């Protein structure tokens, strides 16, 4: 099949173009799927359909990932220009639109900012250049309280045992799953999945935000919960696992982005390991027009299934 301009225009949507660009930038379709918040299988099918429409191979598949073919590089160049022009158009049109002004205070955790929220906040800032975004990085348990107390207009948090949601409205945002990060030589590395019960006897490396979740899971098992190492950041936890000091449990999106050698991510089989990310807004206060615009943008795409599902 040869390149047909009219067929190309009719069949290809902007999201597919952005997905293709992400695959080239990330050099892996799986990572591109996480970046664009869709299932890996859906991303693979979209890109395959895109290549069929183009009529030429656009990606070269290798054991390490994907790279653009010469034809793909041409496509990449034009996609970058297209999105750059669209950003310029969006900024100019915004000046004729609602002209929103003000501040929006957003609270979230690093594990949500990095894989999910930052990109969408960047889009919002370009759409509404006269709105100031004030961002606060908090521990998961503190995000809901920030919204209740008026320190944040919008909070984005992961559901966890013991969180008091009485003073907020919640809105589904994204889904993810927890994985066990184990050294490559560890016996669990060969497992298709692993339960928390199998991890309890190991040297657990736990970040502080997950203590309550693990303690509850251990109580249900009737076992004793004594983590070997307690740290504050995902990066430190995974570096300790890389050094073969133990095993840790992390959101899959963080593990994929970190790309740490010497470890294997094994999906958790427990039902509670499905990570549900919600948006919190105040129940007793009305959102400002600017905060409402941000909320609508964050909710404009449906919550997705966990990465790789």
Short mmCIF file of C-alpha atoms in Angstrom, two decimals:
data_model
loop_
_atom_site.label_atom_id
_atom_site.label_comp_id
_atom_site.label_asym_id
_atom_site.label_seq_id
_atom_site.Cartn_x
_atom_site.Cartn_y
_atom_site.Cartn_z
CA UNK A 1 0.00 0.00 0.00
CA UNK A 2 1.39 3.42 -0.96
CA UNK A 3 0.94 6.69 0.93
CA UNK A 4 -2.46 8.25 0.25
CA UNK A 5 -2.71 11.79 1.65
CA UNK A 6 -6.51 11.98 1.71
CA UNK A 7 -6.81 8.52 3.31
CA UNK A 8 -4.17 9.50 5.86
CA UNK A 9 -6.02 12.69 6.86
CA UNK A 10 -9.35 10.89 7.18
CA UNK A 11 -8.07 7.92 9.19
CA UNK A 12 -5.46 9.30 11.61
CA UNK A 13 -6.45 11.20 14.77
CA UNK A 14 -4.30 13.54 16.85
CA UNK A 15 -4.10 11.14 19.78
CA UNK A 16 -2.52 8.46 17.56
CA UNK A 17 0.05 11.00 16.35
CA UNK A 18 0.91 11.90 19.93
CA UNK A 19 1.12 8.22 20.90
CA UNK A 20 3.51 7.55 18.01
CA UNK A 21 5.67 10.50 19.05
CA UNK A 22 5.74 9.21 22.64
CA UNK A 23 6.79 5.74 21.41
CA UNK A 24 9.74 7.31 19.55
CA UNK A 25 10.68 9.49 22.53
CA UNK A 26 10.40 6.66 25.07
CA UNK A 27 11.86 4.04 22.70
CA UNK A 28 9.29 1.57 24.00
CA UNK A 29 5.60 1.21 23.18
CA UNK A 30 4.88 0.05 26.76
CA UNK A 31 6.34 3.22 28.27
CA UNK A 32 4.51 5.31 25.66
CA UNK A 33 1.25 3.64 26.73
CA UNK A 34 1.86 4.63 30.36
CA UNK A 35 2.78 8.18 29.32
CA UNK A 36 -0.46 8.51 27.34
CA UNK A 37 -2.56 6.62 29.92
CA UNK A 38 -3.82 3.77 27.75
CA UNK A 39 -3.36 0.01 27.86
CA UNK A 40 -0.19 -1.33 26.22
CA UNK A 41 -2.19 -3.63 23.93
CA UNK A 42 -4.28 -0.69 22.72
CA UNK A 43 -1.16 1.37 22.07
CA UNK A 44 0.42 -1.45 20.04
CA UNK A 45 -2.73 -1.84 17.92
CA UNK A 46 -3.02 1.91 17.28
CA UNK A 47 0.58 2.15 16.11
CA UNK A 48 0.26 -0.92 13.91
CA UNK A 49 -2.87 0.58 12.30
CA UNK A 50 -1.01 3.88 11.89
CA UNK A 51 1.82 2.14 10.00
CA UNK A 52 -0.70 0.35 7.78
CA UNK A 53 -2.37 3.66 6.92
CA UNK A 54 0.99 5.28 6.20
CA UNK A 55 1.86 2.40 3.88
CA UNK A 56 5.46 2.09 5.08
CA UNK A 57 7.16 0.79 8.26
CA UNK A 58 7.54 3.64 10.74
CA UNK A 59 9.17 1.81 13.65
CA UNK A 60 11.97 -0.74 13.78
CA UNK A 61 11.36 -3.30 16.53
CA UNK A 62 14.43 -4.49 18.45
CA UNK A 63 14.86 -6.62 21.60
CA UNK A 64 15.46 -3.38 23.53
CA UNK A 65 12.47 -1.47 22.17
CA UNK A 66 11.66 0.60 19.09
CA UNK A 67 13.40 3.23 16.98
CA UNK A 68 12.01 5.30 14.13
CA UNK A 69 12.74 4.19 10.58
CA UNK A 70 13.81 6.89 8.07
CA UNK A 71 10.16 7.28 7.09
CA UNK A 72 9.24 7.41 10.76
CA UNK A 73 11.74 10.23 11.32
CA UNK A 74 9.98 12.24 8.62
CA UNK A 75 6.65 11.64 10.37
CA UNK A 76 8.18 12.64 13.72
CA UNK A 77 9.47 15.92 12.30
CA UNK A 78 6.05 16.89 10.99
CA UNK A 79 4.22 15.75 14.13
CA UNK A 80 6.47 17.93 16.31
CA UNK A 81 5.78 20.93 14.08
CA UNK A 82 2.04 20.17 14.09
CA UNK A 83 1.82 20.08 17.87
CA UNK A 84 4.02 23.15 18.21
CA UNK A 85 1.69 25.05 15.89
CA UNK A 86 -1.33 23.76 17.82
CA UNK A 87 0.17 24.97 21.10
CA UNK A 88 0.68 28.41 19.58
CA UNK A 89 -2.88 28.41 18.26
CA UNK A 90 -4.25 27.30 21.62
CA UNK A 91 -2.43 30.10 23.44
CA UNK A 92 -3.69 32.73 20.99
CA UNK A 93 -7.28 31.51 21.06
CA UNK A 94 -7.21 31.37 24.87
CA UNK A 95 -6.79 35.14 24.85
CA UNK A 96 -10.20 35.43 23.11
CA UNK A 97 -11.89 32.89 25.37
CA UNK A 98 -12.94 33.08 28.98
CA UNK A 99 -9.84 34.99 29.99
CA UNK A 100 -9.65 33.08 33.26
CA UNK A 101 -7.42 34.55 35.91
CA UNK A 102 -6.52 33.60 39.47
CA UNK A 103 -4.67 30.92 41.38
CA UNK A 104 -5.35 27.21 41.68
CA UNK A 105 -3.69 25.31 44.52
CA UNK A 106 -3.02 21.65 43.67
CA UNK A 107 -1.72 19.06 46.13
CA UNK A 108 -0.47 15.62 45.13
CA UNK A 109 2.28 13.07 45.71
CA UNK A 110 5.41 12.51 43.64
CA UNK A 111 4.17 9.10 42.51
CA UNK A 112 1.16 10.85 40.91
CA UNK A 113 2.80 14.06 39.71
CA UNK A 114 5.52 12.30 37.72
CA UNK A 115 3.64 9.69 35.66
CA UNK A 116 0.19 11.27 35.42
CA UNK A 117 -0.39 14.83 36.57
CA UNK A 118 2.55 16.94 35.41
CA UNK A 119 1.79 16.60 31.71
CA UNK A 120 -1.85 17.60 32.14
CA UNK A 121 -0.93 20.56 34.34
CA UNK A 122 1.43 21.69 31.59
CA UNK A 123 -1.39 21.51 29.05
CA UNK A 124 -3.66 23.50 31.34
CA UNK A 125 -1.01 26.18 31.87
CA UNK A 126 -0.73 26.64 28.10
CA UNK A 127 -4.52 26.75 27.70
CA UNK A 128 -4.94 29.31 30.50
CA UNK A 129 -1.74 31.33 30.71
CA UNK A 130 -3.29 33.88 33.08
CA UNK A 131 -4.02 31.25 35.75
CA UNK A 132 -1.23 30.65 38.27
CA UNK A 133 -0.84 27.03 39.34
CA UNK A 134 0.52 26.63 42.87
CA UNK A 135 1.70 23.06 43.37
CA UNK A 136 2.38 21.28 46.67
CA UNK A 137 4.04 17.87 46.91
CA UNK A 138 2.64 16.09 49.96
CA UNK A 139 2.49 12.59 51.38
CA UNK A 140 -0.64 10.76 50.29
CA UNK A 141 -2.34 11.00 53.68
CA UNK A 142 -1.84 14.77 53.86
CA UNK A 143 -3.41 15.54 50.47
CA UNK A 144 -7.03 15.02 51.54
CA UNK A 145 -6.48 17.11 54.67
CA UNK A 146 -5.05 19.93 52.57
CA UNK A 147 -8.28 20.05 50.57
CA UNK A 148 -10.50 19.84 53.66
CA UNK A 149 -8.57 22.61 55.43
CA UNK A 150 -8.58 24.93 52.43
CA UNK A 151 -4.85 24.66 51.72
CA UNK A 152 -5.57 23.13 48.30
CA UNK A 153 -8.38 23.58 45.79
CA UNK A 154 -7.73 20.20 44.18
CA UNK A 155 -5.97 17.17 45.62
CA UNK A 156 -4.96 14.08 43.65
CA UNK A 157 -4.35 11.04 45.86
CA UNK A 158 -4.27 7.24 45.91
CA UNK A 159 -6.98 5.49 47.89
CA UNK A 160 -5.61 3.96 51.09
CA UNK A 161 -6.95 2.38 54.29
CA UNK A 162 -7.89 4.85 57.01
CA UNK A 163 -8.29 7.93 54.82
CA UNK A 164 -11.14 10.14 56.07
CA UNK A 165 -13.06 11.25 52.98
CA UNK A 166 -15.88 12.89 54.90
CA UNK A 167 -15.08 16.49 53.93
CA UNK A 168 -14.45 16.03 50.22
CA UNK A 169 -16.02 15.04 46.94
CA UNK A 170 -14.07 12.40 45.00
CA UNK A 171 -13.74 11.89 41.26
CA UNK A 172 -12.08 8.86 39.54
CA UNK A 173 -8.84 9.93 37.83
CA UNK A 174 -6.44 7.07 37.00
CA UNK A 175 -5.69 3.47 37.92
CA UNK A 176 -2.35 1.75 38.39
CA UNK A 177 -1.12 -1.38 40.13
CA UNK A 178 1.55 -2.19 42.68
CA UNK A 179 4.45 -4.46 41.76
CA UNK A 180 7.12 -6.15 43.83
CA UNK A 181 10.59 -4.95 42.83
CA UNK A 182 13.06 -7.78 43.44
CA UNK A 183 16.71 -8.37 42.44
CA UNK A 184 17.11 -10.33 39.19
CA UNK A 185 18.73 -13.25 41.03
CA UNK A 186 15.92 -13.49 43.61
CA UNK A 187 13.72 -16.63 43.43
CA UNK A 188 10.58 -14.46 43.18
CA UNK A 189 11.89 -12.84 39.99
CA UNK A 190 10.75 -15.87 37.99
CA UNK A 191 7.16 -15.70 39.29
CA UNK A 192 4.32 -14.45 37.10
CA UNK A 193 2.84 -12.73 40.15
CA UNK A 194 3.45 -12.56 43.88
CA UNK A 195 1.23 -12.08 46.92
CA UNK A 196 1.96 -9.93 49.94
CA UNK A 197 1.98 -13.09 52.04
CA UNK A 198 4.99 -14.30 50.04
CA UNK A 199 6.78 -10.98 50.62
CA UNK A 200 6.31 -10.79 54.39
CA UNK A 201 9.22 -13.19 55.19
CA UNK A 202 11.54 -11.18 52.92
CA UNK A 203 13.68 -8.17 53.85
CA UNK A 204 11.03 -5.59 53.07
CA UNK A 205 12.07 -2.10 51.99
CA UNK A 206 9.04 0.11 52.64
CA UNK A 207 8.45 3.78 51.91
CA UNK A 208 6.65 5.61 54.69
CA UNK A 209 3.52 6.31 52.62
CA UNK A 210 2.81 2.55 52.35
CA UNK A 211 3.23 1.54 56.01
CA UNK A 212 -0.49 1.72 56.82
CA UNK A 213 -1.47 -0.35 53.78
CA UNK A 214 1.06 -3.07 54.54
CA UNK A 215 0.25 -3.15 58.26
CA UNK A 216 -3.43 -3.71 57.47
CA UNK A 217 -2.60 -6.44 54.94
CA UNK A 218 -0.38 -8.17 57.52
CA UNK A 219 -3.11 -8.04 60.17
CA UNK A 220 -5.53 -9.75 57.80
CA UNK A 221 -2.99 -12.50 57.30
CA UNK A 222 -2.51 -12.85 61.04
CA UNK A 223 1.19 -12.25 60.63
CA UNK A 224 3.75 -9.87 62.06
CA UNK A 225 4.74 -6.82 60.03
CA UNK A 226 8.35 -5.81 60.61
CA UNK A 227 9.93 -4.11 57.59
CA UNK A 228 13.70 -4.43 57.43
CA UNK A 229 14.21 -0.94 55.99
CA UNK A 230 12.01 2.16 56.11
CA UNK A 231 12.73 4.99 53.66
CA UNK A 232 10.96 8.08 52.38
CA UNK A 233 11.43 7.91 48.61
CA UNK A 234 10.72 5.46 45.82
CA UNK A 235 14.17 6.02 44.32
CA UNK A 236 15.96 5.03 47.52
CA UNK A 237 13.77 1.95 47.95
CA UNK A 238 14.47 0.71 44.44
CA UNK A 239 18.20 1.43 44.71
CA UNK A 240 18.33 -0.74 47.85
CA UNK A 241 16.52 -3.53 45.99
CA UNK A 242 19.02 -3.12 43.16
CA UNK A 243 21.80 -3.56 45.73
CA UNK A 244 20.16 -6.88 46.77
CA UNK A 245 19.34 -5.67 50.28
CA UNK A 246 15.74 -6.74 50.00
CA UNK A 247 12.50 -6.33 48.06
CA UNK A 248 10.19 -3.34 47.78
CA UNK A 249 6.68 -2.68 46.52
CA UNK A 250 6.09 0.32 44.24
CA UNK A 251 3.56 1.66 41.71
CA UNK A 252 4.30 0.07 38.36
CA UNK A 253 4.41 3.44 36.56
CA UNK A 254 7.28 4.58 38.81
CA UNK A 255 9.23 1.38 38.18
CA UNK A 256 8.86 1.67 34.39
CA UNK A 257 9.99 5.29 34.41
CA UNK A 258 12.97 4.62 36.68
CA UNK A 259 14.41 1.95 34.31
CA UNK A 260 16.73 0.55 37.00
CA UNK A 261 18.93 -2.33 35.88
CA UNK A 262 19.34 -5.44 37.99
CA UNK A 263 15.76 -5.66 39.27
CA UNK A 264 12.54 -7.29 38.08
CA UNK A 265 8.99 -5.99 38.59
CA UNK A 266 6.57 -8.78 39.55
CA UNK A 267 2.83 -7.91 39.61
CA UNK A 268 1.12 -8.14 42.99
CA UNK A 269 -1.81 -10.57 43.01
CA UNK A 270 -3.63 -9.07 46.04
CA UNK A 271 -6.89 -7.25 45.31
CA UNK A 272 -5.75 -4.17 47.28
CA UNK A 273 -2.68 -3.86 45.03
CA UNK A 274 -4.82 -2.21 42.38
CA UNK A 275 -3.98 1.46 42.90
CA UNK A 276 -6.97 3.77 42.47
CA UNK A 277 -6.11 7.43 42.05
CA UNK A 278 -8.84 9.93 42.86
CA UNK A 279 -9.28 13.70 42.63
CA UNK A 280 -10.46 15.43 45.80
CA UNK A 281 -12.41 18.68 45.79
CA UNK A 282 -13.91 20.46 48.82
CA UNK A 283 -17.44 19.49 49.79
CA UNK A 284 -18.21 22.72 51.67
CA UNK A 285 -16.61 25.25 49.31
CA UNK A 286 -17.39 26.17 45.72
CA UNK A 287 -14.51 25.91 43.29
CA UNK A 288 -13.37 29.08 41.55
CA UNK A 289 -13.89 29.24 37.76
CA UNK A 290 -10.17 28.56 37.25
CA UNK A 291 -10.20 25.52 39.57
CA UNK A 292 -13.37 24.26 37.91
CA UNK A 293 -11.70 24.55 34.50
CA UNK A 294 -8.73 22.52 35.73
CA UNK A 295 -11.00 19.86 37.23
CA UNK A 296 -12.92 19.54 33.97
CA UNK A 297 -9.68 19.12 32.05
CA UNK A 298 -8.37 16.45 34.42
CA UNK A 299 -11.66 14.56 34.12
CA UNK A 300 -11.90 14.91 30.34
CA UNK A 301 -10.26 11.49 29.82
CA UNK A 302 -11.69 8.38 31.49
CA UNK A 303 -9.76 6.57 34.19
CA UNK A 304 -7.72 3.80 32.59
CA UNK A 305 -6.91 0.28 33.55
CA UNK A 306 -3.55 -0.38 35.29
CA UNK A 307 -0.48 -0.11 33.00
CA UNK A 308 0.15 -3.31 31.11
CA UNK A 309 -3.31 -4.77 31.88
#
